[in-house]
mmCIF file of C-alpha atoms in Angstrom:
data_model
loop_
_atom_site.group_PDB
_atom_site.id
_atom_site.type_symbol
_atom_site.label_atom_id
_atom_site.label_comp_id
_atom_site.label_asym_id
_atom_site.label_seq_id
_atom_site.Cartn_x
_atom_site.Cartn_y
_atom_site.Cartn_z
ATOM 1 C CA MET A 4 152.132 -118.721 50.955
ATOM 2 C CA PRO A 5 148.266 -118.345 50.477
ATOM 3 C CA LEU A 6 147.261 -115.845 48.048
ATOM 4 C CA PRO A 7 146.021 -112.317 49.388
ATOM 5 C CA GLN A 8 141.933 -112.490 49.088
ATOM 6 C CA LYS A 9 140.498 -110.110 46.621
ATOM 7 C CA SER A 10 137.749 -107.655 47.749
ATOM 8 C CA PRO A 11 135.414 -106.117 45.661
ATOM 9 C CA GLN A 12 135.887 -102.764 44.434
ATOM 10 C CA TYR A 13 133.012 -101.626 46.288
ATOM 11 C CA SER A 14 133.351 -97.966 48.430
ATOM 12 C CA CYS A 15 130.958 -96.655 50.839
ATOM 13 C CA ASP A 16 130.580 -94.020 48.302
ATOM 14 C CA GLN A 17 128.671 -96.002 46.360
ATOM 15 C CA CYS A 18 125.392 -95.892 49.109
ATOM 16 C CA LEU A 19 123.485 -93.546 47.730
ATOM 17 C CA PRO A 20 120.247 -92.091 49.139
ATOM 18 C CA ALA A 21 117.948 -94.455 48.877
ATOM 19 C CA HIS A 22 115.765 -91.922 46.806
ATOM 20 C CA SER A 23 118.536 -91.519 44.012
ATOM 21 C CA VAL A 24 118.792 -94.787 43.294
ATOM 22 C CA THR A 25 115.331 -95.542 42.797
ATOM 23 C CA GLN A 26 114.386 -92.594 41.447
ATOM 24 C CA GLY A 27 112.549 -92.550 38.051
ATOM 25 C CA LEU A 28 111.103 -96.051 38.961
ATOM 26 C CA GLU A 29 108.645 -94.791 41.132
ATOM 27 C CA ASP A 30 106.766 -92.896 38.499
ATOM 28 C CA ALA A 31 106.130 -96.147 36.702
ATOM 29 C CA ASP A 32 105.469 -99.783 38.395
ATOM 30 C CA ASP A 33 108.525 -100.205 40.791
ATOM 31 C CA SER A 34 108.873 -103.722 40.980
ATOM 32 C CA LYS A 35 108.369 -104.305 37.086
ATOM 33 C CA ALA A 36 110.652 -101.513 36.397
ATOM 34 C CA LEU A 37 113.242 -103.269 38.146
ATOM 35 C CA GLU A 38 112.266 -106.684 37.065
ATOM 36 C CA GLU A 39 112.813 -105.850 33.442
ATOM 37 C CA THR A 40 115.994 -103.922 34.019
ATOM 38 C CA CYS A 41 117.712 -106.104 36.308
ATOM 39 C CA LEU A 42 116.535 -109.304 35.763
ATOM 40 C CA SER A 43 118.063 -112.317 33.709
ATOM 41 C CA SER A 44 116.661 -114.026 30.891
ATOM 42 C CA HIS A 45 117.784 -117.395 32.478
ATOM 43 C CA PRO A 46 116.320 -119.216 35.223
ATOM 44 C CA LEU A 47 118.566 -119.955 38.457
ATOM 45 C CA ILE A 48 120.118 -122.944 38.216
ATOM 46 C CA PRO A 49 117.894 -125.051 35.981
ATOM 47 C CA GLY A 50 116.852 -128.465 37.714
ATOM 48 C CA THR A 51 112.936 -129.450 39.461
ATOM 49 C CA SER A 52 112.158 -131.986 42.350
ATOM 50 C CA LYS A 53 112.160 -134.622 39.322
ATOM 51 C CA GLU A 54 115.905 -133.661 38.512
ATOM 52 C CA ALA A 55 117.528 -133.968 42.008
ATOM 53 C CA PRO A 56 116.234 -136.842 43.682
ATOM 54 C CA GLY A 57 118.886 -136.088 46.573
ATOM 55 C CA VAL A 58 116.619 -133.749 48.300
ATOM 56 C CA GLY A 59 115.433 -134.895 52.062
ATOM 57 C CA ILE A 60 118.386 -137.469 51.297
ATOM 58 C CA PRO A 61 119.244 -137.563 55.701
ATOM 59 C CA SER A 62 123.150 -136.921 56.428
ATOM 60 C CA ASN A 63 125.331 -139.995 56.543
ATOM 61 C CA PRO A 64 128.841 -139.755 56.923
ATOM 62 C CA GLU A 65 129.597 -143.174 55.491
ATOM 63 C CA ASN A 66 127.958 -141.785 52.003
ATOM 64 C CA PRO A 67 129.728 -138.255 51.651
ATOM 65 C CA GLN A 68 128.416 -138.136 47.637
ATOM 66 C CA SER A 69 124.351 -138.192 48.606
ATOM 67 C CA PHE A 70 126.113 -135.302 51.845
ATOM 68 C CA CYS A 71 127.713 -133.227 49.475
ATOM 69 C CA SER A 72 124.527 -133.725 46.586
ATOM 70 C CA SER A 73 121.270 -133.447 48.681
ATOM 71 C CA SER A 74 122.207 -130.209 50.254
ATOM 72 C CA ILE A 75 123.042 -128.410 47.049
ATOM 73 C CA ALA A 76 119.942 -129.968 45.207
ATOM 74 C CA ILE A 77 117.892 -127.984 47.570
ATOM 75 C CA ALA A 78 118.937 -124.461 46.151
ATOM 76 C CA THR A 79 118.018 -125.551 42.264
ATOM 77 C CA THR A 80 114.400 -124.654 41.704
ATOM 78 C CA SER A 81 114.162 -123.029 38.932
ATOM 79 C CA THR A 82 112.812 -119.726 38.879
ATOM 80 C CA SER A 83 110.160 -120.283 36.057
ATOM 81 C CA GLU A 84 108.790 -123.127 38.038
ATOM 82 C CA LEU A 85 108.535 -120.717 41.107
ATOM 83 C CA ASN A 86 106.820 -117.938 38.788
ATOM 84 C CA GLU A 87 104.237 -120.397 37.258
ATOM 85 C CA GLY A 88 103.455 -121.431 40.886
ATOM 86 C CA SER A 89 102.860 -118.094 42.389
ATOM 87 C CA ASP A 90 100.885 -116.656 39.787
ATOM 88 C CA SER A 91 98.476 -119.016 40.255
ATOM 89 C CA GLN A 92 98.472 -118.461 43.853
ATOM 90 C CA GLU A 93 98.429 -114.781 43.642
ATOM 91 C CA GLU A 94 95.541 -114.734 40.888
ATOM 92 C CA GLU A 95 93.539 -116.892 44.005
ATOM 93 C CA ASP A 96 94.986 -114.728 46.791
ATOM 94 C CA SER A 97 93.930 -111.110 44.828
ATOM 95 C CA THR A 98 90.159 -112.582 44.491
ATOM 96 C CA SER A 99 90.183 -113.818 48.197
ATOM 97 C CA GLY A 100 91.583 -110.238 49.122
ATOM 98 C CA ALA A 101 94.285 -111.679 51.284
ATOM 99 C CA GLY A 102 96.913 -109.238 52.282
ATOM 100 C CA PRO A 103 100.591 -109.554 53.318
ATOM 101 C CA ASP A 104 100.145 -111.019 56.552
ATOM 102 C CA ALA A 105 102.427 -114.015 57.276
ATOM 103 C CA LYS A 106 99.707 -116.104 57.713
ATOM 104 C CA ASN A 107 98.220 -115.266 54.423
ATOM 105 C CA VAL A 108 100.892 -115.558 51.642
ATOM 106 C CA PRO A 109 101.415 -118.581 50.069
ATOM 107 C CA VAL A 110 105.301 -120.079 49.948
ATOM 108 C CA ASP A 111 105.055 -119.414 46.684
ATOM 109 C CA ALA A 112 104.571 -116.116 46.532
ATOM 110 C CA LEU A 113 107.611 -115.756 49.135
ATOM 111 C CA ASP A 114 109.597 -118.264 47.054
ATOM 112 C CA LYS A 115 109.092 -116.197 43.808
ATOM 113 C CA MET A 116 110.180 -112.687 45.477
ATOM 114 C CA VAL A 117 113.338 -115.080 46.822
ATOM 115 C CA ALA A 118 113.686 -115.914 42.929
ATOM 116 C CA LEU A 119 113.493 -112.214 42.227
ATOM 117 C CA LEU A 120 115.491 -110.940 44.829
ATOM 118 C CA VAL A 121 118.324 -113.648 43.816
ATOM 119 C CA ASP A 122 118.546 -112.110 40.102
ATOM 120 C CA PHE A 123 118.401 -108.631 41.290
ATOM 121 C CA MET A 124 121.295 -109.570 43.810
ATOM 122 C CA LEU A 125 123.740 -111.299 40.899
ATOM 123 C CA PHE A 126 122.870 -108.204 38.184
ATOM 124 C CA LYS A 127 124.473 -106.246 41.007
ATOM 125 C CA TYR A 128 127.143 -108.442 41.903
ATOM 126 C CA LEU A 129 127.989 -108.362 38.098
ATOM 127 C CA LYS A 130 127.992 -104.449 37.868
ATOM 128 C CA LYS A 131 130.066 -104.207 40.771
ATOM 129 C CA GLU A 132 127.725 -102.310 42.819
ATOM 130 C CA LEU A 133 126.437 -102.190 46.338
ATOM 131 C CA MET A 134 122.629 -102.788 46.866
ATOM 132 C CA THR A 135 120.847 -100.975 49.711
ATOM 133 C CA LYS A 136 118.011 -102.504 51.374
ATOM 134 C CA ALA A 137 115.721 -99.583 50.017
ATOM 135 C CA ASP A 138 116.072 -100.888 46.700
ATOM 136 C CA MET A 139 115.549 -104.780 47.675
ATOM 137 C CA LYS A 140 112.473 -103.787 49.201
ATOM 138 C CA ILE A 141 111.476 -101.976 45.835
ATOM 139 C CA VAL A 142 112.007 -105.822 44.336
ATOM 140 C CA ILE A 143 109.557 -107.349 46.858
ATOM 141 C CA LYS A 144 107.424 -104.646 46.514
ATOM 142 C CA GLY A 145 103.758 -105.974 47.811
ATOM 143 C CA TYR A 146 105.588 -108.277 50.378
ATOM 144 C CA GLU A 147 107.813 -105.581 52.456
ATOM 145 C CA GLU A 148 106.565 -106.656 55.515
ATOM 146 C CA HIS A 149 108.687 -110.191 54.915
ATOM 147 C CA PHE A 150 111.993 -108.489 53.383
ATOM 148 C CA ALA A 151 113.924 -110.474 56.562
ATOM 149 C CA GLU A 152 112.632 -113.600 55.563
ATOM 150 C CA VAL A 153 113.074 -113.223 51.746
ATOM 151 C CA PHE A 154 116.445 -111.864 52.167
ATOM 152 C CA LEU A 155 117.743 -114.608 54.659
ATOM 153 C CA LYS A 156 116.461 -117.098 51.569
ATOM 154 C CA ALA A 157 117.900 -115.176 48.750
ATOM 155 C CA SER A 158 121.470 -114.693 50.550
ATOM 156 C CA GLU A 159 120.988 -118.226 51.436
ATOM 157 C CA ARG A 160 120.813 -119.049 47.595
ATOM 158 C CA MET A 161 123.686 -117.029 46.670
ATOM 159 C CA GLU A 162 125.670 -118.843 49.343
ATOM 160 C CA ILE A 163 124.963 -122.096 48.089
ATOM 161 C CA VAL A 164 124.390 -122.403 44.340
ATOM 162 C CA PHE A 165 126.687 -119.547 43.351
ATOM 163 C CA GLY A 166 129.321 -119.541 46.306
ATOM 164 C CA LEU A 167 128.693 -115.338 47.266
ATOM 165 C CA ASP A 168 128.212 -114.173 50.968
ATOM 166 C CA VAL A 169 126.143 -111.164 51.115
ATOM 167 C CA LYS A 170 127.096 -108.909 54.008
ATOM 168 C CA GLU A 171 126.384 -105.463 55.169
ATOM 169 C CA VAL A 172 129.118 -102.891 54.745
ATOM 170 C CA ASP A 173 127.492 -99.895 55.785
ATOM 171 C CA PRO A 174 124.839 -100.313 58.827
ATOM 172 C CA ILE A 175 123.943 -96.347 58.268
ATOM 173 C CA ASN A 176 122.900 -96.948 55.151
ATOM 174 C CA HIS A 177 122.345 -100.178 54.879
ATOM 175 C CA CYS A 178 124.156 -101.135 51.868
ATOM 176 C CA TYR A 179 125.317 -105.058 51.058
ATOM 177 C CA ALA A 180 128.128 -105.875 49.265
ATOM 178 C CA PHE A 181 129.557 -109.209 47.832
ATOM 179 C CA PHE A 182 132.377 -111.448 49.044
ATOM 180 C CA ILE A 183 133.588 -114.837 47.307
ATOM 181 C CA LYS A 184 133.290 -117.805 49.931
ATOM 182 C CA LEU A 185 135.988 -119.646 51.717
ATOM 183 C CA GLY A 186 138.868 -116.892 51.108
ATOM 184 C CA LEU A 187 138.387 -118.289 47.510
ATOM 185 C CA THR A 188 139.174 -115.716 44.923
ATOM 186 C CA TYR A 189 137.816 -116.683 41.436
ATOM 187 C CA ASP A 190 134.151 -116.571 40.475
ATOM 188 C CA GLY A 191 134.802 -117.546 36.619
ATOM 189 C CA VAL A 192 133.364 -114.549 35.595
ATOM 190 C CA LEU A 193 135.774 -113.458 32.433
ATOM 191 C CA HIS A 194 136.879 -109.747 32.971
ATOM 192 C CA GLY A 195 134.421 -107.340 30.591
ATOM 193 C CA LYS A 196 132.177 -110.178 29.980
ATOM 194 C CA GLU A 197 129.090 -111.060 30.932
ATOM 195 C CA GLY A 198 128.750 -114.638 33.044
ATOM 196 C CA ILE A 199 127.463 -116.030 36.069
ATOM 197 C CA PRO A 200 129.522 -116.239 39.050
ATOM 198 C CA LYS A 201 130.378 -120.212 38.970
ATOM 199 C CA THR A 202 132.533 -120.152 42.485
ATOM 200 C CA GLY A 203 129.503 -122.409 44.171
ATOM 201 C CA VAL A 204 130.401 -125.197 41.140
ATOM 202 C CA LEU A 205 133.840 -125.302 42.318
ATOM 203 C CA ILE A 206 133.175 -125.371 45.906
ATOM 204 C CA LEU A 207 130.854 -127.745 45.328
ATOM 205 C CA ILE A 208 133.447 -130.114 43.554
ATOM 206 C CA LEU A 209 136.316 -129.244 46.313
ATOM 207 C CA GLY A 210 133.622 -130.566 48.572
ATOM 208 C CA VAL A 211 133.362 -133.913 47.063
ATOM 209 C CA ILE A 212 136.928 -134.516 46.432
ATOM 210 C CA PHE A 213 137.589 -133.616 50.344
ATOM 211 C CA MET A 214 134.560 -136.026 51.514
ATOM 212 C CA LYS A 215 135.881 -139.209 48.980
ATOM 213 C CA GLY A 216 138.885 -139.064 50.704
ATOM 214 C CA ASN A 217 140.824 -136.259 48.426
ATOM 215 C CA SER A 218 140.378 -137.442 45.202
ATOM 216 C CA ALA A 219 137.615 -138.454 43.164
ATOM 217 C CA SER A 220 136.293 -140.292 40.053
ATOM 218 C CA GLU A 221 135.140 -138.364 37.115
ATOM 219 C CA LYS A 222 132.325 -140.459 37.436
ATOM 220 C CA GLU A 223 132.105 -139.691 40.908
ATOM 221 C CA VAL A 224 131.623 -136.128 40.424
ATOM 222 C CA TRP A 225 129.306 -136.280 37.697
ATOM 223 C CA GLU A 226 127.082 -138.108 39.760
ATOM 224 C CA VAL A 227 126.983 -135.380 41.794
ATOM 225 C CA LEU A 228 126.424 -132.681 39.346
ATOM 226 C CA LYS A 229 124.132 -134.063 38.035
ATOM 227 C CA LEU A 230 121.639 -134.133 41.101
ATOM 228 C CA THR A 231 121.740 -129.920 40.595
ATOM 229 C CA GLY A 232 120.997 -130.091 36.759
ATOM 230 C CA ILE A 233 124.809 -130.230 35.610
ATOM 231 C CA TYR A 234 125.339 -133.105 33.024
ATOM 232 C CA PRO A 235 128.174 -133.953 30.758
ATOM 233 C CA GLY A 236 127.633 -132.874 26.906
ATOM 234 C CA ARG A 237 124.788 -130.576 27.688
ATOM 235 C CA LYS A 238 124.594 -127.085 27.856
ATOM 236 C CA HIS A 239 123.915 -124.960 30.904
ATOM 237 C CA SER A 240 122.132 -122.143 30.756
ATOM 238 C CA LEU A 241 123.942 -120.204 33.006
ATOM 239 C CA PHE A 242 127.536 -122.026 33.322
ATOM 240 C CA GLY A 243 127.967 -123.297 29.634
ATOM 241 C CA ASP A 244 130.126 -126.208 29.066
ATOM 242 C CA PRO A 245 130.059 -128.017 32.364
ATOM 243 C CA ARG A 246 132.808 -130.411 30.961
ATOM 244 C CA LYS A 247 134.601 -127.420 29.636
ATOM 245 C CA LEU A 248 134.378 -125.673 32.791
ATOM 246 C CA ILE A 249 136.080 -128.213 34.961
ATOM 247 C CA THR A 250 137.918 -130.047 33.228
ATOM 248 C CA GLN A 251 139.842 -127.066 31.320
ATOM 249 C CA ASP A 252 138.675 -123.716 33.125
ATOM 250 C CA PHE A 253 138.887 -124.516 36.511
ATOM 251 C CA VAL A 254 142.154 -126.903 36.149
ATOM 252 C CA LYS A 255 144.014 -123.976 34.297
ATOM 253 C CA GLY A 256 142.909 -121.911 36.775
ATOM 254 C CA LYS A 257 144.848 -124.426 39.326
ATOM 255 C CA TYR A 258 142.004 -124.929 41.827
ATOM 256 C CA LEU A 259 141.649 -128.492 40.036
ATOM 257 C CA GLU A 260 143.878 -131.323 39.288
ATOM 258 C CA TYR A 261 142.863 -133.496 36.460
ATOM 259 C CA ARG A 262 144.576 -136.466 35.909
ATOM 260 C CA GLN A 263 144.414 -140.441 34.450
ATOM 261 C CA VAL A 264 143.669 -143.187 36.965
ATOM 262 C CA ALA A 265 147.186 -145.082 37.224
ATOM 263 C CA ASN A 266 146.966 -148.273 35.318
ATOM 264 C CA SER A 267 143.609 -147.913 34.384
ATOM 265 C CA ASP A 268 142.524 -149.321 31.373
ATOM 266 C CA PRO A 269 140.730 -148.381 29.823
ATOM 267 C CA ALA A 270 141.822 -144.799 30.753
ATOM 268 C CA GLN A 271 139.970 -143.412 33.930
ATOM 269 C CA PHE A 272 140.308 -140.084 35.520
ATOM 270 C CA GLU A 273 140.204 -138.742 38.590
ATOM 271 C CA PHE A 274 140.174 -135.055 40.149
ATOM 272 C CA LEU A 275 142.270 -133.626 43.077
ATOM 273 C CA TRP A 276 142.465 -130.803 44.737
ATOM 274 C CA GLY A 277 145.301 -128.015 42.977
ATOM 275 C CA SER A 278 147.729 -125.915 44.391
ATOM 276 C CA ARG A 279 145.404 -122.999 44.596
ATOM 277 C CA ALA A 280 142.547 -124.075 46.275
ATOM 278 C CA HIS A 281 145.543 -125.230 48.686
ATOM 279 C CA ALA A 282 146.644 -121.716 49.260
ATOM 280 C CA GLU A 283 143.029 -120.140 49.033
ATOM 281 C CA THR A 284 140.921 -122.184 51.435
ATOM 282 C CA THR A 285 141.143 -125.265 53.544
ATOM 283 C CA LYS A 286 139.342 -128.458 54.648
ATOM 284 C CA MET A 287 137.997 -127.226 57.445
ATOM 285 C CA LYS A 288 136.212 -124.317 55.407
ATOM 286 C CA VAL A 289 135.061 -126.372 52.796
ATOM 287 C CA LEU A 290 134.094 -128.863 55.519
ATOM 288 C CA GLU A 291 131.842 -126.225 57.550
ATOM 289 C CA PHE A 292 130.276 -124.525 54.217
ATOM 290 C CA LEU A 293 129.131 -128.527 53.752
ATOM 291 C CA ALA A 294 127.581 -128.944 56.938
ATOM 292 C CA LYS A 295 126.307 -125.662 57.740
ATOM 293 C CA VAL A 296 124.203 -126.147 53.917
ATOM 294 C CA HIS A 297 123.361 -129.497 55.531
ATOM 295 C CA GLY A 298 122.041 -128.120 58.807
ATOM 296 C CA THR A 299 124.709 -130.232 60.634
ATOM 297 C CA ASP A 300 128.543 -129.768 62.171
ATOM 298 C CA PRO A 301 131.658 -130.778 60.870
ATOM 299 C CA SER A 302 132.112 -132.889 63.719
ATOM 300 C CA SER A 303 129.497 -135.360 62.589
ATOM 301 C CA PHE A 304 131.953 -136.501 59.937
ATOM 302 C CA PRO A 305 134.672 -137.959 62.260
ATOM 303 C CA SER A 306 137.167 -138.939 59.729
ATOM 304 C CA GLN A 307 137.086 -135.525 57.809
ATOM 305 C CA TYR A 308 136.961 -133.489 60.669
ATOM 306 C CA GLU A 309 140.038 -134.803 62.190
ATOM 307 C CA GLU A 310 141.935 -134.336 58.583
ATOM 308 C CA ALA A 311 140.918 -130.661 58.427
ATOM 309 C CA LEU A 312 141.858 -129.741 62.146
ATOM 310 C CA GLU A 313 145.248 -131.970 61.414
ATOM 311 C CA GLU A 314 145.314 -129.564 58.477
ATOM 312 C CA GLU A 315 144.573 -126.191 60.558
ATOM 313 C CA GLU A 316 147.513 -127.422 63.168
ATOM 314 C CA GLU A 317 149.608 -127.412 60.666
ATOM 315 C CA ARG A 318 149.202 -124.773 58.936
ATOM 316 C CA THR A 319 149.421 -123.065 62.427
ATOM 317 C CA ARG A 320 152.951 -124.587 62.645
ATOM 318 C CA ALA A 321 154.234 -123.245 59.503
ATOM 319 C CA ARG A 322 153.110 -119.672 60.206
ATOM 320 C CA MET A 323 154.578 -119.824 63.476
ATOM 321 C CA SER A 324 157.799 -120.913 62.252
#
């Protein structure tokens, strides 16, 4: 029986007028104050184009590994890299008198605003607080005219990298909340402790398993994770010990099954969906997510799409009976 979806402990009462949220920041440099208060000391997922050769790989139904990895790698540019590029460009713009007009704003500068907004969103998520449009505009001060574009890209990064949806829950006060994707109830953040949501990593692995025929060798999983800057035996600045995360934490949470391949000598291991993954999400949801990230349609992958449809029909029959 599917487990109930946990909703964030948010209330629209938390949607305070913008001046009550930002009071005190306006007496100083607004964006700097928010940056110092809200930004983590770590980059978003470490990984540059050199570490992510999967970027730009075309969709290929016959190569599900590249399908999964290429899309995720697109969102793994580090904040520090964005900052370095935008700082030099901003200095050039300041001397040329370029304003915030879309034609004059360098891509790197907007990317930096995206990185800042993502860090702010993570801060609000971990505090279990709503965020307002007014708050976000302070974070990207100087680029308010481009709020829609920056917000869209930041929301996409939250979705792809961290497995979180950003949704408006109060249209009047423009308040936004965060929801774990695909019906999952796990974010990997221990109660009362600091951490970063790890649902994005889990969704990626679930996707690899499904695209590889419902079981993926440990080697295949690591090959995909490496394209996002996550390596076995190397501590990750956000996710800690990745081997422990996927072979112990995800397994203990019953989202993954980790077992030895039958008759393998030397011993080899593989991953399958765990019972909790089957209970909380579906193959169709995972396929739709992967297809959306890659800019294609689930039906572009006929065998997986047919299998996902069959599962949906089975769940429908089970509910009716």
